[in-house]
GROMACS .gro file of C-alpha atoms in nm:
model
  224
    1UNK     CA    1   9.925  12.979   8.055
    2UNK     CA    2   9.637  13.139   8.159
    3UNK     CA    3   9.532  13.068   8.567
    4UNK     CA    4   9.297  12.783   8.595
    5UNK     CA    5   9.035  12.807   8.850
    6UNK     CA    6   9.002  12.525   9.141
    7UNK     CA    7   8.667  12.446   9.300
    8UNK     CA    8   8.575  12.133   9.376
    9UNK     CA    9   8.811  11.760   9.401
   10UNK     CA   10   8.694  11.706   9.077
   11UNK     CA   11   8.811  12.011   8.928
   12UNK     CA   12   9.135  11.952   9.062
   13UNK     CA   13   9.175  11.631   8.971
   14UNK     CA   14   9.123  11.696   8.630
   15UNK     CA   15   9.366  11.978   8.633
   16UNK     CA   16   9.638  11.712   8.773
   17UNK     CA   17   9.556  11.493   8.474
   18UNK     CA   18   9.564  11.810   8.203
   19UNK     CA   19   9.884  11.931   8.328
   20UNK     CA   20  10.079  11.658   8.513
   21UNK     CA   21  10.244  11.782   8.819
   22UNK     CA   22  10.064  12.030   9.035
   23UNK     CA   23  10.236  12.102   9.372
   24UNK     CA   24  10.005  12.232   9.673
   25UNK     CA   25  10.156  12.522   9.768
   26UNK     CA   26  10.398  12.794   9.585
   27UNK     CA   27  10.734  12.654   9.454
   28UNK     CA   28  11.036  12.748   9.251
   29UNK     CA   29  10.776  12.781   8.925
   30UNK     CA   30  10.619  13.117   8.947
   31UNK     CA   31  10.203  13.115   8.964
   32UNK     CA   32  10.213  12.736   8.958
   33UNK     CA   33  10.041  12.553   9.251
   34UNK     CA   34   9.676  12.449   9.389
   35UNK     CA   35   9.680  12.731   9.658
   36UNK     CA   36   9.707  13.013   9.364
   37UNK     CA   37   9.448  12.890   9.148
   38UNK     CA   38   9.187  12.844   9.431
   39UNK     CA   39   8.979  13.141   9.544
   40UNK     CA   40   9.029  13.265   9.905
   41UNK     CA   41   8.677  13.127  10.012
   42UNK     CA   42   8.762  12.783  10.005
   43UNK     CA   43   9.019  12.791  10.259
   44UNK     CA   44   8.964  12.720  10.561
   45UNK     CA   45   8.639  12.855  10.577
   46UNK     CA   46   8.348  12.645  10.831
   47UNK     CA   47   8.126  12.438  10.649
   48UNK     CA   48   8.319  12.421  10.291
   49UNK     CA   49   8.508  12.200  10.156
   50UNK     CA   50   8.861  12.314  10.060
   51UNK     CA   51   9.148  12.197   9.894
   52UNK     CA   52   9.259  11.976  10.210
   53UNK     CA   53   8.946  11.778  10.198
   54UNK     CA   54   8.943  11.788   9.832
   55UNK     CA   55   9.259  11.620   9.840
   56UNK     CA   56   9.180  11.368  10.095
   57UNK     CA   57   8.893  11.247   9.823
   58UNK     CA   58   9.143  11.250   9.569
   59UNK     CA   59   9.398  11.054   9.709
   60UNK     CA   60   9.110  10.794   9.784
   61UNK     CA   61   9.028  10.728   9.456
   62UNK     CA   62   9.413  10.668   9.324
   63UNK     CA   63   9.342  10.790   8.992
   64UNK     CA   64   9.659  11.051   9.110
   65UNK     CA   65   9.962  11.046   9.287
   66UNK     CA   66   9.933  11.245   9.645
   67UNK     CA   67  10.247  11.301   9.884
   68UNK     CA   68  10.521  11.516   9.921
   69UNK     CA   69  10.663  11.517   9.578
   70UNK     CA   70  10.817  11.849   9.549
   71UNK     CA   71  11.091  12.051   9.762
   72UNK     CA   72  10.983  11.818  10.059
   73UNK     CA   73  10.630  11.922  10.019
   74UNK     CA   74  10.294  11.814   9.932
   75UNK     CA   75  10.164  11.781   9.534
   76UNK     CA   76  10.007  11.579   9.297
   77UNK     CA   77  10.103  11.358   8.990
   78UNK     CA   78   9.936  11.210   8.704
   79UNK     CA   79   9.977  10.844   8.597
   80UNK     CA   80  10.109  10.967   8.288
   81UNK     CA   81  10.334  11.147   8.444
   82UNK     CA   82  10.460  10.951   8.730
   83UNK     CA   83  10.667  10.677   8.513
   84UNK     CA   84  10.901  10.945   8.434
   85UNK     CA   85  10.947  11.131   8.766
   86UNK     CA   86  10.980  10.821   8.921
   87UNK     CA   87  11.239  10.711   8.644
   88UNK     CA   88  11.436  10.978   8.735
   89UNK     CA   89  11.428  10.989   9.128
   90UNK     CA   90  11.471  10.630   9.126
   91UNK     CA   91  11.792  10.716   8.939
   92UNK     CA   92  11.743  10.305   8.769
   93UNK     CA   93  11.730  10.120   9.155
   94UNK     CA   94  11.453   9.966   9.287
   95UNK     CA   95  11.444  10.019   9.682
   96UNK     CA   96  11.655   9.672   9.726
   97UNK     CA   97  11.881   9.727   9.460
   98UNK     CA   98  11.949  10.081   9.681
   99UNK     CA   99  11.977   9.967   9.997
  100UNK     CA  100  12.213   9.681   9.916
  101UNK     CA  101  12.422   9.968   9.717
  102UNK     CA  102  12.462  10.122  10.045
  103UNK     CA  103  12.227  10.420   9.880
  104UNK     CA  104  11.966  10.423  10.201
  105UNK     CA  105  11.926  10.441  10.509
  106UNK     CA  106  11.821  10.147  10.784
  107UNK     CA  107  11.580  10.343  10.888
  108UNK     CA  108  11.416  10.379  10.536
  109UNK     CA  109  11.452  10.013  10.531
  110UNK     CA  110  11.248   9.979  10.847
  111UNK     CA  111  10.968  10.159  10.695
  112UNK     CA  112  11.009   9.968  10.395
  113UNK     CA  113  10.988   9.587  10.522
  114UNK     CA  114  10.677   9.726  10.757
  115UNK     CA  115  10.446   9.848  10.443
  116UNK     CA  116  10.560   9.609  10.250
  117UNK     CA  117  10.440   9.287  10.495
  118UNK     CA  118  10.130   9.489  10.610
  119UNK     CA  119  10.009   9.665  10.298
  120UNK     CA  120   9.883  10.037  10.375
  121UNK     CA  121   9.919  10.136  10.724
  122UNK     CA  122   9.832  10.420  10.920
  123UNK     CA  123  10.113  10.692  10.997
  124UNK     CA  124  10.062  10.619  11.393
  125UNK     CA  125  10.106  10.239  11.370
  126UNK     CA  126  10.360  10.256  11.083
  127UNK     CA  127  10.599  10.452  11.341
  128UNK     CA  128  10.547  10.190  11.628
  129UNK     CA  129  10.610   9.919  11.386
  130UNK     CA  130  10.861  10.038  11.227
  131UNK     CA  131  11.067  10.133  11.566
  132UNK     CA  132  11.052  10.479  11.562
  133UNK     CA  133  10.925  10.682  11.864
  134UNK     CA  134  11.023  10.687  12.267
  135UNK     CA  135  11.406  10.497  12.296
  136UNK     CA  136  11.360  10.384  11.970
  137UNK     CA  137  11.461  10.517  11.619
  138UNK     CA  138  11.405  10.923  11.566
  139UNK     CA  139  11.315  11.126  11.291
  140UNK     CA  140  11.015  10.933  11.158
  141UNK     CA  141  10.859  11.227  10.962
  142UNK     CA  142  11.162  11.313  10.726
  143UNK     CA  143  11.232  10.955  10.652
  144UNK     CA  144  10.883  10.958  10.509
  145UNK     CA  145  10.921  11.274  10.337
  146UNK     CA  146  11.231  11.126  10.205
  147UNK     CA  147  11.108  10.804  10.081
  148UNK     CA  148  10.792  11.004   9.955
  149UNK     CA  149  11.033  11.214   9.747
  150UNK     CA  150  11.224  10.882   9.598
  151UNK     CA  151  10.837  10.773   9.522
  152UNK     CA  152  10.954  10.466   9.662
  153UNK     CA  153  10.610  10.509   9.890
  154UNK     CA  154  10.307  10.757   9.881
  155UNK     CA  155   9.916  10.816  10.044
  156UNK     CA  156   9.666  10.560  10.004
  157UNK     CA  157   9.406  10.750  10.196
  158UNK     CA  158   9.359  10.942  10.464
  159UNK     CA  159   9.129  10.826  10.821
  160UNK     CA  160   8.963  11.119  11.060
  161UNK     CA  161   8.983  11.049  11.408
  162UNK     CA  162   8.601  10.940  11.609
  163UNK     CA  163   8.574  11.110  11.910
  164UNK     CA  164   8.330  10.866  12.190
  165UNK     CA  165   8.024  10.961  12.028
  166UNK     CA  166   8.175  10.851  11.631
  167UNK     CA  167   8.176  11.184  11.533
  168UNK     CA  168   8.524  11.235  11.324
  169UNK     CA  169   8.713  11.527  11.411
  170UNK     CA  170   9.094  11.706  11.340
  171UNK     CA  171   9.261  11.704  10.987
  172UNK     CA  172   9.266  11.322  10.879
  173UNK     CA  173   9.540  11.057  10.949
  174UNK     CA  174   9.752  10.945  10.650
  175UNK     CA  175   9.811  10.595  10.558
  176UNK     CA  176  10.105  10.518  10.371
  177UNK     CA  177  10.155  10.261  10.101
  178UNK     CA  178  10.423  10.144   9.889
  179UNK     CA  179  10.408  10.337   9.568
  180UNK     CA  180  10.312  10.001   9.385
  181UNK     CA  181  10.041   9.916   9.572
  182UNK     CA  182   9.839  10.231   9.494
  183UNK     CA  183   9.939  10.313   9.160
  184UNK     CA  184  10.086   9.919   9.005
  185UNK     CA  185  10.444   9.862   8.891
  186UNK     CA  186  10.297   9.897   8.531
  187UNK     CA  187  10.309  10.247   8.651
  188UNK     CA  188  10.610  10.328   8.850
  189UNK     CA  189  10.826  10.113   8.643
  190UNK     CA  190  10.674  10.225   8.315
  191UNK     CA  191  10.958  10.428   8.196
  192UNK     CA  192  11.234  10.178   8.328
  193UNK     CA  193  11.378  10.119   8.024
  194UNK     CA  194  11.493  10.504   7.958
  195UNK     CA  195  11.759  10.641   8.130
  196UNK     CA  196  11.725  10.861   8.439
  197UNK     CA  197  11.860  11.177   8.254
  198UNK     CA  198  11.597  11.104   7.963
  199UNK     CA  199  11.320  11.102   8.217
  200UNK     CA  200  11.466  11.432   8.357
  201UNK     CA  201  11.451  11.588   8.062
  202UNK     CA  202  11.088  11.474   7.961
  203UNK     CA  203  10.989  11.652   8.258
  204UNK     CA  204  11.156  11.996   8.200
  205UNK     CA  205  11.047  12.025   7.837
  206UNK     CA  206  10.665  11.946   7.920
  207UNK     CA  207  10.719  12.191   8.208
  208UNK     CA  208  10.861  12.439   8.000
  209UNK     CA  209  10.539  12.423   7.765
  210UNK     CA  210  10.294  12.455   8.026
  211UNK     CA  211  10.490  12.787   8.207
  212UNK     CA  212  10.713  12.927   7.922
  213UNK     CA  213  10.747  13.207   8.183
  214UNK     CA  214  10.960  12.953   8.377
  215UNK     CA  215  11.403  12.980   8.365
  216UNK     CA  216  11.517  12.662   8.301
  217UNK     CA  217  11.657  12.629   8.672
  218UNK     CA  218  11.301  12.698   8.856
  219UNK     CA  219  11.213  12.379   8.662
  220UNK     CA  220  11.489  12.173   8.725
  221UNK     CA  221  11.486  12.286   9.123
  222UNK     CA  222  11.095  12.222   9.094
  223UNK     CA  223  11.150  11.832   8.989
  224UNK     CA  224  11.507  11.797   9.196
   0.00000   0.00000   0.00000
C-alpha cells in the first residue's frame, strides 16, 4: 500500500473512510497509523494545527468513530466499518444483556446508567457522577478505556478549558457518549445478525488487503 500523506482533518477523515480503521499511533500492523503518514511539521509545532486538533474537529462532526479502539489506545473507525468491530467486541450482548451475565463490572455499570440518563458528559463530571474519585470508586480512566474498547461508549467532542479572560487553553476535555448516541443503533447494531467470529473475520481479510505486508497475527492482535 503505498504511504498516504496526512495534512489537514479533512484529509484524514477521508483516509478513515477509504481504509476503515486507522489507529493514532504505531501498532502491531507495520507502517499503519496517523502518526506515520503525517509529516514531522505538524506536530506539535506553535501556531499549526496537528493531528490532535485535527482530531478534535473530527470527532465533532461524527461522521467517524474516535476513542481508544485499539491495544487500549486512541484510533479511528468508519461507519462502514464499525458494525462489524463492534459485532465482534460485543461478542452478541448488548451492555445489559452483559452485565446481567455477570460479564462487567459495577463500575462499568456506573458509567453506564450516568451517560445513559445525562446524554454526553464531560470526563470531569462523568467521574463525580459516576462515583469515582476521593473515597469513592478508583480507576476511572481504564474503565473508560475498557468500555471504549467494548464500543459500548466513545467521544462526542472534545471542550478547551477558558482561562478568566475566555481565552481557551491546555489540550481539550473529552466528553463521552454512549456509542449510540453519536453514531445510531442502525450503526452499532448493523451487523447483529452475523456472528461474532464472522465479524472477526471481515475485519482481518479487509485488513489483509489494505497491508498484505501484514502476518495474520499483527492483524488479529491489531483488532483483539
Amino acid at each position: 500500500m503505498p504511504k498516504p500523506k496526512i495534512t489537514s482533518a479533512k484529509e484524514l477523515e477521508a483516509l478513515v473512510q477509504q481504509m476503515g480503521f486507522l489507529p493514532f499511533f504505531p501498532c502491531s500492523i507495520p507502517n499503519f497509523s496517523i502518526e506515520e503518514f503525517t509529516p514531522s511539521r505538524y506536530w506539535f509545532v506553535e501556531g499549526v494545527d496537528g493531528p490532535w486538533e485535527w482530531r478534535m474537529e473530527v470527532a465533532r462532526r461524527g461522521v467517524v468513530a474516535y476513542g481508544k479502539l485499539f491495544s487500549r489506545k486512541a484510533g479511528l473507525v468508519s461507519r462502514e466499518w464499525y458494525p462489524d468491530l463492534a459485532n465482534y467486541r460485543r461478542s452478541g450482548y448488548d451492555f445489559d444483556a452483559r452485565y446481567e451475565e455477570g460479564l462487567t463490572s459495577h463500575r462499568e455499570k456506573q458509567i453506564m446508567d450516568v451517560l445513559l440518563r445525562e446524554g454526553p458528559t464531560l470526563s470531569r463530571d462523568l467521574k463525580k457522577l459516576a462515583g469515582f474519585g476521593g473515597d469513592g470508586l478508583k480507576g476511572f480512566d481504564s474503565v473508560i478505556t475498557s468500555l471504549q474498547m467494548q464500543t459500548y461508549i466513545t467521544v462526542h467532542s472534545f471542550e478547551y478549558a477558558r482561562d478568566k479572560y475566555g481565552k481557551p487553553y491546555g489540550w481539550g476535555i473529552t466528553r463521552y457518549a454512549v456509542t449510540e448516541d453519536v453514531l445510531g443503533a442502525d450503526v452499532t447494531q448493523g451487523a447483529y445478525h452475523l456472528a461474532p467470529e464472522e465479524s472477526r473475520a471481515r475485519i482481518i481479510h479487509h485488513l489483509g488487503q489494505l497491508c498484505p505486508e501484514a502476518f495474520d497475527d499483527d492483524l488479529a492482535k491489531f483488532i483483539r
